[in-house]
Amino acid sequence: MSRSQITRGARLTQADIAADRSVDARLDAGRPANDGIASARKGSARSDNDQRDDDDCPILHIDMDAFFASCELRSRPDLVGKPVIVGGDGSRGVVTAATYEARRFGIHSAMPMSRAKRLCPQVVVLPPNFALYSEVSAGVMAIFRDVTPLVEPLSLDEAFLDVSGARRRLGPPAVIAEMIRSRVYDEQAITCSVGVASTKFIAKLASTRAKPDGLLVVPADRVVAFLHPLAVGALWGVGDKTEEALQRLGLATVGDVANTPVDTLVRALGQSSGTHLAALAWGRDPRSVQVPEGEKSVGAEETFPRDIDDPEVIRRELLRLSERVAVRLRRQGYVGRTVVLKVRFADFTTITRSRTLRSATDVSHEIYATVRELYEALGLQRARLRLVGVRAEGLLAAADAPRQLLLDEPVAGWREAEQAVDRATARFGRGSVQPARLIDSGVDDGFGGAPVAPRPR
DNA sequence: TCTGGGGTCCTTCAGCTC
DNA sequence: TCTGGAGCTGAAGGACCC
């Protein structure tokens, strides 16, 4: 299936392309007429100047457009062109992804679902399907790795690529970017936007500016002109709190930050953030594209449909979350050394408590025992909780991790029992074997005694 | 308006060892 | 023997990102 063969409401006719070029002109209206920043959109030809201007731009940032929603629309062509959001539809759900049609109503990700529905009563709400998104993501990442081994995924739907080594084989960065956009569309039937620049930070800004379904090249000598008119919130690492702090200093644009003494920024934001923002404001970003080495933590958390004050319900939830974390640790081949309990109260204040174990674990029995001790030590009485979470940090590869042997350790313990459960789950499906306590709400907490060792053969 | 879930990184503080 | 500082680690909280 080729890019042009896919039938979608948003796809292109020749008239569309002509219209898109006028859209490009509007997008670029805020920039000087001849600023050397080249953009292309929806398969249109590269502009004349990007051939020479992308020579110093080996970094690509590629971001799927409305990724989760786009994945859903592949199998729901009837919804193309309509406002669609993906997210939990419960009383406390938020928007995970929104099509551009939904965004026109002011809907954006992380918005409470109730508000999204008020803004657009006709919006179509779809539940998230993470297995599907992971599958599409794997396909997209495989395309990236065909181009270069230097791929740094940031999430399921975006990645940095360093294409320095691919130029001789595939051409200039902007040509490579267009080739990737075409392959993603042809092979996965979703669109993406690409920023091409000399640094990761500028490439990321450029891809955001190119959205949806566009390409933007920012040559190194145009970085300051591109960057300084932007609002401070465009800087990577500036969220609500930092933006407030910068506004208290009277700084509204990136250019304002650039022209502020570093000492002033450090006093307001701390050493690390202050010096980091000062460098970013001049487009200086020495970070190279890093192929990830592995996870640093694995966690699970759950917001209750309504606030809970029953300790027994909370313990059951902690057990369920410990199971989830342990299963994921084992599946990914990790053990964690530090166990973290997270508690969010009804008023949204959040606390964490952690304990570092003598030896790292991937056993839910140990994770739950630790997290339960941390929970009991809080002495919450009947405080109303909104959320609880469990996380394992300080991860090591399970194969490399030293095992603490105990004098009274049975030949086959909890770890072996849980691995057997993993095998049963793989064979019979999720939930086929689980602690009794998660099936029945009786007094048994599921960890009341030693596991039954497998019968010797 | 009323705030999910999965993460990473940074800062601060306390305790411990040398 | 006591004291202070440096350096490290663990714990906790917060900000931020997608």
Coordinates of C-alpha atoms (C1' of nucleotides) in Angstrom, one line a residue:
Chain A
M1 CA 0.0 0.0 0.0
S2 CA 1.5 3.3 -1.0
R3 CA 1.2 6.6 0.7
S4 CA -1.2 7.9 -1.9
Q5 CA -3.3 4.8 -2.0
I6 CA -4.4 4.9 1.6
T7 CA -7.8 6.4 1.8
R8 CA -8.2 8.8 4.7
G9 CA -10.0 12.0 5.2
A10 CA -6.9 13.8 5.9
R11 CA -5.0 12.5 2.9
L12 CA -4.0 14.5 0.0
T13 CA -5.2 15.4 -3.4
Q14 CA -3.1 17.7 -5.6
A15 CA -5.4 20.5 -4.6
D16 CA -4.7 19.7 -1.0
I17 CA -1.0 19.9 -1.6
A18 CA -1.4 23.3 -3.2
A19 CA -3.5 24.4 -0.2
D20 CA -0.9 23.0 2.2
R21 CA 1.7 25.1 0.7
S22 CA -0.3 28.1 1.6
V23 CA -0.7 26.7 5.1
D24 CA 3.1 26.5 5.2
A25 CA 3.2 30.1 4.3
R26 CA 0.9 31.0 7.2
L27 CA 2.9 28.8 9.6
D28 CA 6.0 30.6 8.5
A29 CA 4.4 34.0 8.8
G30 CA 6.1 34.7 12.2
R31 CA 9.5 34.3 10.7
P32 CA 11.5 36.7 8.5
A33 CA 10.8 36.1 4.8
N34 CA 14.2 34.6 4.0
D35 CA 15.3 33.1 7.3
G36 CA 16.7 29.9 5.7
I37 CA 14.5 27.6 7.8
A38 CA 13.0 25.1 5.4
S39 CA 9.8 23.3 5.9
A40 CA 7.8 20.8 3.9
R41 CA 4.5 19.2 4.6
K42 CA 2.3 16.3 3.6
G43 CA 4.7 14.9 1.1
S44 CA 5.4 18.2 -0.7
A45 CA 8.8 18.6 -2.2
R46 CA 11.7 19.9 -0.1
S47 CA 12.3 23.5 -0.4
D48 CA 15.2 24.6 -2.7
N49 CA 17.5 25.7 0.1
D50 CA 17.4 22.7 2.4
Q51 CA 19.8 20.7 0.2
R52 CA 22.6 23.1 1.2
D53 CA 21.2 24.1 4.6
D54 CA 20.9 20.6 6.2
D55 CA 24.7 19.8 5.9
D56 CA 25.3 20.6 9.6
C57 CA 22.0 19.0 10.8
P58 CA 22.6 15.3 11.5
I59 CA 20.0 15.0 14.3
L60 CA 16.5 14.0 13.5
H61 CA 13.6 14.1 16.0
I62 CA 10.7 12.1 14.7
D63 CA 7.3 12.3 16.4
M64 CA 4.2 10.4 15.4
D65 CA 1.1 12.7 15.0
A66 CA -1.6 12.0 17.7
F67 CA 0.0 8.6 17.9
F68 CA -2.6 6.6 20.0
A69 CA -5.5 8.1 18.2
S70 CA -3.9 7.5 14.8
C71 CA -3.3 3.9 15.6
E72 CA -7.0 3.5 16.5
L73 CA -8.2 5.2 13.3
R74 CA -6.3 2.7 11.2
S75 CA -9.1 0.2 12.0
R76 CA -11.9 2.8 12.3
P77 CA -11.9 4.7 9.0
D78 CA -15.4 5.7 9.8
L79 CA -14.0 8.0 12.5
V80 CA -11.4 9.8 10.3
G81 CA -12.0 13.5 10.3
K82 CA -14.1 13.4 13.5
P83 CA -13.1 14.5 17.0
V84 CA -11.7 11.4 18.7
I85 CA -9.9 11.0 22.0
V86 CA -8.2 8.0 23.6
G87 CA -8.3 7.7 27.4
G88 CA -9.9 6.1 30.4
D89 CA -13.6 6.8 30.5
G90 CA -14.1 6.3 34.3
S91 CA -15.0 9.1 36.7
R92 CA -11.3 10.1 37.0
G93 CA -10.1 9.4 33.5
V94 CA -7.9 11.8 31.5
V95 CA -7.3 12.3 27.8
T96 CA -4.3 10.3 26.6
A97 CA -4.4 11.3 23.0
A98 CA -6.6 13.5 20.8
T99 CA -7.0 13.8 17.1
Y100 CA -6.4 17.3 15.6
E101 CA -10.1 17.6 15.0
A102 CA -10.6 17.2 18.8
R103 CA -7.8 19.6 19.5
R104 CA -9.7 22.3 17.6
F105 CA -12.2 22.2 20.5
G106 CA -9.4 23.0 23.0
I107 CA -9.0 19.4 24.0
H108 CA -5.4 18.3 24.8
S109 CA -3.7 15.3 26.5
A110 CA -3.8 15.1 30.3
M111 CA -7.1 17.0 30.3
P112 CA -9.8 15.5 32.6
M113 CA -12.2 13.5 30.5
S114 CA -15.2 15.2 32.0
R115 CA -13.9 18.6 30.8
A116 CA -13.1 17.2 27.3
K117 CA -16.7 16.0 27.0
R118 CA -18.0 19.4 28.1
L119 CA -15.8 21.1 25.4
C120 CA -17.0 18.7 22.7
P121 CA -20.1 16.7 23.6
Q122 CA -20.0 14.8 20.3
V123 CA -16.4 13.6 20.8
V124 CA -15.8 9.9 20.3
V125 CA -14.0 8.3 23.3
L126 CA -12.0 5.1 22.7
P127 CA -10.3 3.1 25.5
P128 CA -6.5 2.8 25.2
N129 CA -5.1 -0.4 23.6
F130 CA -1.4 -0.4 24.6
A131 CA -0.6 -3.7 23.0
L132 CA -1.6 -2.2 19.6
Y133 CA 0.5 0.9 20.2
S134 CA 3.5 -1.2 21.2
E135 CA 3.2 -3.2 18.1
V136 CA 3.0 -0.1 15.8
S137 CA 5.8 1.5 17.8
A138 CA 8.0 -1.6 17.2
G139 CA 7.4 -1.3 13.5
V140 CA 8.3 2.3 13.4
M141 CA 11.4 1.9 15.5
A142 CA 12.5 -0.9 13.1
I143 CA 12.3 1.6 10.2
F144 CA 14.5 4.0 12.1
R145 CA 17.0 1.3 12.8
D146 CA 17.2 0.5 9.1
V147 CA 18.5 4.0 8.6
T148 CA 21.0 4.2 11.5
P149 CA 21.9 2.2 14.6
L150 CA 22.0 5.5 16.6
V151 CA 18.3 5.6 17.6
E152 CA 17.3 7.0 21.0
P153 CA 13.6 6.3 21.6
L154 CA 12.0 8.8 24.0
S155 CA 8.6 7.0 24.3
L156 CA 6.5 4.8 22.1
D157 CA 5.9 7.5 19.6
E158 CA 9.1 9.5 19.3
A159 CA 12.8 9.1 18.9
F160 CA 16.1 10.9 18.1
L161 CA 18.2 9.7 15.2
D162 CA 21.8 10.6 14.4
V163 CA 22.1 10.1 10.6
S164 CA 25.7 11.3 10.3
G165 CA 26.8 7.8 9.2
A166 CA 23.9 7.3 6.8
R167 CA 24.5 10.3 4.6
R168 CA 26.8 8.6 2.0
R169 CA 24.3 5.7 1.7
L170 CA 21.0 7.6 1.8
G171 CA 21.7 11.3 1.1
P172 CA 21.3 14.5 3.1
P173 CA 19.4 14.5 6.4
A174 CA 16.3 16.2 4.9
V175 CA 16.2 13.5 2.2
I176 CA 16.5 10.8 4.8
A177 CA 13.8 12.5 6.9
E178 CA 11.4 12.5 3.9
M179 CA 12.2 8.9 3.2
I180 CA 11.4 7.9 6.8
R181 CA 8.2 9.8 6.7
S182 CA 7.1 8.0 3.5
R183 CA 8.1 4.6 4.9
V184 CA 6.2 5.2 8.2
Y185 CA 3.1 6.1 6.2
D186 CA 3.4 3.2 3.7
E187 CA 4.2 0.5 6.2
Q188 CA 2.3 1.7 9.3
A189 CA -0.5 3.9 7.8
I190 CA 0.2 6.8 10.3
T191 CA 1.8 10.1 9.8
C192 CA 4.8 11.6 11.6
S193 CA 6.6 14.9 11.8
V194 CA 10.3 15.4 11.7
G195 CA 12.6 18.1 13.0
V196 CA 16.1 18.3 11.4
A197 CA 18.8 20.3 13.3
S198 CA 22.3 20.3 14.6
T199 CA 21.2 19.5 18.2
K200 CA 18.6 17.3 19.9
F201 CA 16.9 20.3 21.5
I202 CA 16.4 22.2 18.3
A203 CA 15.4 19.1 16.4
K204 CA 12.7 18.5 18.9
L205 CA 11.4 22.0 18.8
A206 CA 11.4 21.8 15.0
S207 CA 9.3 18.6 14.9
T208 CA 6.8 20.3 17.2
R209 CA 6.6 23.3 14.9
A210 CA 6.3 21.0 11.8
K211 CA 3.2 19.2 13.2
P212 CA 1.1 17.7 11.9
D213 CA 2.6 15.6 9.1
G214 CA 5.5 18.0 8.3
L215 CA 9.2 18.4 8.1
L216 CA 11.2 21.4 9.3
V217 CA 15.0 21.9 8.9
V218 CA 16.7 24.5 11.1
P219 CA 20.3 25.1 10.0
A220 CA 22.8 25.8 12.7
D221 CA 23.3 29.4 11.7
R222 CA 19.5 30.1 12.0
V223 CA 19.1 28.6 15.4
V224 CA 19.1 31.8 17.4
A225 CA 16.6 33.5 15.0
F226 CA 14.4 30.4 15.3
L227 CA 14.7 30.2 19.1
H228 CA 14.6 33.6 20.6
P229 CA 11.1 34.7 19.7
L230 CA 9.6 31.5 21.3
A231 CA 7.9 31.6 24.7
V232 CA 10.0 30.3 27.6
G233 CA 7.7 27.3 27.9
A234 CA 9.3 26.0 24.7
L235 CA 12.5 25.3 26.5
W236 CA 12.9 21.7 27.4
G237 CA 12.5 21.3 31.2
V238 CA 10.3 24.4 31.6
G239 CA 6.9 23.3 32.9
D240 CA 4.3 25.3 34.9
K241 CA 6.5 25.9 38.0
T242 CA 9.6 26.9 36.2
E243 CA 7.6 29.1 33.8
E244 CA 6.1 30.9 36.9
A245 CA 9.6 31.4 38.3
L246 CA 10.8 32.9 35.0
Q247 CA 7.8 35.1 34.7
R248 CA 8.5 36.5 38.2
L249 CA 11.9 37.6 36.8
G250 CA 10.0 39.2 33.9
L251 CA 11.3 36.7 31.4
A252 CA 8.7 35.8 28.7
T253 CA 10.7 34.6 25.7
V254 CA 13.6 32.4 25.1
G255 CA 15.5 35.5 24.0
D256 CA 14.8 37.1 27.4
V257 CA 16.3 34.0 29.1
A258 CA 19.3 34.1 26.8
N259 CA 20.0 37.7 27.8
T260 CA 19.8 37.1 31.5
P261 CA 23.0 36.6 33.6
V262 CA 23.5 32.9 34.4
D263 CA 23.9 33.7 38.1
T264 CA 20.3 35.2 38.1
L265 CA 18.9 32.0 36.6
V266 CA 20.9 29.8 39.0
R267 CA 19.6 31.8 42.0
A268 CA 16.0 31.4 40.8
L269 CA 16.1 27.8 39.5
G270 CA 19.1 26.1 41.1
Q271 CA 22.5 25.3 39.7
S272 CA 21.6 22.5 37.3
S273 CA 18.4 24.0 35.8
G274 CA 19.9 27.5 35.7
T275 CA 23.0 26.6 33.7
H276 CA 21.1 24.1 31.6
L277 CA 18.4 26.7 30.6
A278 CA 21.1 29.4 29.9
A279 CA 22.8 27.0 27.4
L280 CA 19.5 25.9 25.8
A281 CA 18.4 29.5 25.3
W282 CA 21.4 29.9 23.0
G283 CA 20.7 26.6 21.3
R284 CA 23.7 25.0 23.0
D285 CA 22.9 21.3 23.7
P286 CA 25.9 19.0 23.8
R287 CA 23.9 15.8 24.4
S288 CA 24.5 13.2 21.7
V289 CA 22.0 10.6 20.6
Q290 CA 22.3 7.8 23.1
V291 CA 21.2 4.2 22.4
P292 CA 19.4 3.4 25.7
E293 CA 21.2 0.9 28.0
G294 CA 18.1 -0.3 29.9
E295 CA 15.3 0.6 32.3
K296 CA 16.1 2.4 35.6
S297 CA 12.8 1.6 37.4
V298 CA 9.6 -0.3 36.9
G299 CA 6.4 0.7 38.6
A300 CA 2.7 0.4 38.7
E301 CA 0.1 2.7 40.3
E302 CA -3.7 2.9 40.4
T303 CA -6.1 5.7 41.1
F304 CA -9.2 4.4 42.9
P305 CA -12.5 5.2 41.2
R306 CA -13.4 6.9 44.6
D307 CA -11.2 7.7 47.6
I308 CA -10.6 4.7 49.8
D309 CA -10.1 4.6 53.6
D310 CA -10.4 0.8 54.1
P311 CA -6.9 -0.6 54.9
E312 CA -7.8 -4.0 53.7
V313 CA -8.8 -2.7 50.3
I314 CA -5.5 -0.8 50.2
R315 CA -3.5 -3.8 51.1
R316 CA -5.2 -5.8 48.4
E317 CA -4.3 -3.1 45.9
L318 CA -0.7 -3.1 47.0
L319 CA -0.6 -6.8 46.5
R320 CA -2.0 -6.5 43.0
L321 CA 0.5 -3.8 42.1
S322 CA 3.4 -5.7 43.6
E323 CA 2.4 -8.6 41.4
R324 CA 2.3 -6.4 38.3
V325 CA 5.7 -4.9 39.1
A326 CA 7.3 -8.3 39.7
V327 CA 5.8 -9.9 36.6
R328 CA 7.2 -7.0 34.5
L329 CA 10.6 -7.3 36.2
R330 CA 10.8 -11.0 35.4
R331 CA 9.6 -10.5 31.9
Q332 CA 12.2 -7.9 31.2
G333 CA 15.0 -9.8 33.0
Y334 CA 15.6 -7.3 35.9
V335 CA 15.7 -7.3 39.6
G336 CA 15.2 -4.2 41.7
R337 CA 17.1 -3.2 44.8
T338 CA 14.9 -0.4 46.2
V339 CA 11.2 -0.7 46.7
V340 CA 9.1 2.5 46.7
L341 CA 5.6 3.0 48.1
K342 CA 3.6 5.9 46.7
V343 CA 0.5 7.3 48.4
R344 CA -1.7 10.1 47.2
F345 CA -4.2 11.5 49.6
A346 CA -7.7 12.8 48.8
D347 CA -6.3 16.3 48.8
F348 CA -3.8 15.3 46.1
T349 CA -0.8 15.6 48.3
T350 CA 1.6 12.8 47.6
I351 CA 4.2 11.1 49.7
T352 CA 6.7 8.3 49.0
R353 CA 8.5 5.9 51.3
S354 CA 11.3 3.6 50.2
R355 CA 13.5 0.8 51.4
T356 CA 16.7 -0.6 49.9
L357 CA 16.8 -4.4 50.2
R358 CA 19.9 -6.5 51.1
S359 CA 19.6 -8.2 47.8
A360 CA 17.7 -7.2 44.6
T361 CA 14.5 -9.0 43.9
D362 CA 11.9 -9.8 41.2
V363 CA 9.6 -11.7 43.6
S364 CA 6.2 -10.2 44.2
H365 CA 6.1 -11.8 47.7
E366 CA 9.2 -9.8 48.7
I367 CA 8.1 -6.6 47.0
Y368 CA 4.7 -6.8 48.7
A369 CA 6.1 -7.6 52.1
T370 CA 8.4 -4.5 51.9
V371 CA 5.7 -2.2 50.5
R372 CA 3.2 -3.4 53.2
E373 CA 5.7 -2.7 56.0
L374 CA 6.2 0.8 54.5
Y375 CA 2.5 1.3 54.4
E376 CA 1.8 0.0 57.9
A377 CA 4.7 2.3 59.2
L378 CA 2.7 5.3 57.9
G379 CA 0.1 4.7 60.6
L380 CA -2.6 6.3 58.4
Q381 CA -5.6 5.1 60.5
R382 CA -8.4 5.7 58.1
A383 CA -7.0 8.5 56.0
R384 CA -8.7 8.7 52.6
L385 CA -6.4 7.7 49.7
R386 CA -6.8 8.6 46.1
L387 CA -4.0 6.5 44.7
V388 CA -1.4 4.0 45.7
G389 CA 1.7 2.9 43.7
V390 CA 4.6 0.5 43.9
R391 CA 7.9 0.9 42.1
A392 CA 11.2 -1.0 42.0
E393 CA 14.3 1.1 41.5
G394 CA 18.0 0.4 41.3
L395 CA 17.5 -2.2 38.6
L396 CA 20.1 -4.8 37.7
A397 CA 20.1 -7.5 35.0
A398 CA 18.7 -10.5 36.8
A399 CA 21.5 -12.7 35.3
D400 CA 24.2 -10.5 36.8
A401 CA 22.6 -9.8 40.2
P402 CA 24.2 -11.5 43.2
R403 CA 21.6 -13.7 45.1
Q404 CA 21.6 -13.4 48.9
L405 CA 21.4 -17.0 50.1
L406 CA 19.6 -17.6 53.4
L407 CA 20.4 -20.4 55.8
D408 CA 16.7 -21.5 56.0
E409 CA 15.9 -21.0 52.3
P410 CA 13.9 -23.8 50.9
V411 CA 15.1 -25.7 47.8
A412 CA 12.4 -24.1 45.8
G413 CA 11.0 -20.8 47.1
W414 CA 8.8 -17.9 46.1
R415 CA 10.8 -17.1 43.1
E416 CA 10.4 -20.6 41.6
A417 CA 6.7 -20.6 42.5
E418 CA 6.2 -17.2 40.8
Q419 CA 8.2 -18.4 37.7
A420 CA 5.8 -21.3 37.5
V421 CA 2.9 -18.9 37.7
D422 CA 4.5 -17.0 34.8
R423 CA 4.6 -20.2 32.8
A424 CA 1.0 -21.0 33.6
T425 CA 0.0 -17.4 32.6
A426 CA 1.8 -17.7 29.3
R427 CA -0.1 -20.9 28.6
F428 CA -3.6 -20.3 30.0
G429 CA -3.8 -16.5 30.0
R430 CA -3.6 -13.6 32.5
G431 CA -5.4 -14.2 35.8
S432 CA -5.3 -18.0 35.4
V433 CA -3.2 -18.2 38.6
Q434 CA -3.1 -15.5 41.2
P435 CA -3.0 -15.0 44.9
A436 CA -6.2 -16.2 46.6
R437 CA -6.6 -12.8 48.2
L438 CA -7.0 -11.2 44.8
I439 CA -9.8 -13.6 43.9
D440 CA -11.6 -13.7 47.2
S441 CA -11.7 -10.8 49.7
G442 CA -11.6 -13.1 52.8
V443 CA -9.0 -12.9 55.6
D444 CA -6.3 -14.8 53.8
D445 CA -3.8 -12.3 52.5
G446 CA -2.3 -14.7 50.0
F447 CA 1.1 -14.7 51.7
G448 CA 0.2 -16.5 54.9
G449 CA 2.7 -19.3 54.7
A450 CA 5.6 -20.8 52.8
P451 CA 5.0 -21.8 49.2
V452 CA 4.5 -25.5 48.4
A453 CA 7.7 -26.7 46.9
P454 CA 7.3 -28.5 43.6
R455 CA 7.1 -32.3 44.0
P456 CA 10.6 -33.8 43.3
R457 CA 10.6 -35.8 40.0
Chain B
dT1 C1' -11.4 22.1 36.0
dC2 C1' -9.8 18.9 38.9
dT3 C1' -6.1 16.5 37.8
dG4 C1' -3.8 8.9 34.7
dG5 C1' 0.1 6.2 34.4
dG6 C1' 4.7 5.3 33.3
dG7 C1' 8.9 7.1 33.7
dT8 C1' 13.6 10.3 34.5
dC9 C1' 16.3 13.6 36.8
dC10 C1' 17.5 16.9 40.4
dT11 C1' 17.8 18.8 45.1
dT12 C1' 18.0 18.5 49.9
dC13 C1' 18.8 16.3 54.0
dA14 C1' 20.5 12.8 57.3
dG15 C1' 23.5 9.3 58.6
dC16 C1' 27.7 6.9 58.2
dT17 C1' 32.7 6.3 57.4
dC18 C1' 37.3 7.9 56.9
Chain C
dT1 C1' 40.1 10.9 72.4
dC2 C1' 37.5 14.4 70.2
dT3 C1' 36.1 17.3 66.3
dG4 C1' 35.2 18.9 61.7
dG5 C1' 35.0 18.2 56.8
dA6 C1' 34.6 15.5 52.7
dG7 C1' 32.5 12.0 50.3
dC8 C1' 29.1 8.6 49.7
dT9 C1' 24.6 6.5 50.0
dG10 C1' 19.8 6.3 51.0
dA11 C1' 15.5 8.5 51.5
dA12 C1' 12.1 11.8 50.3
dG13 C1' 10.0 15.2 47.6
dG14 C1' 9.3 17.8 43.5
dA15 C1' 9.3 19.0 38.6
dC16 C1' 9.0 17.5 34.3
dC17 C1' 8.1 14.6 30.0
dC18 C1' 5.1 11.8 26.9

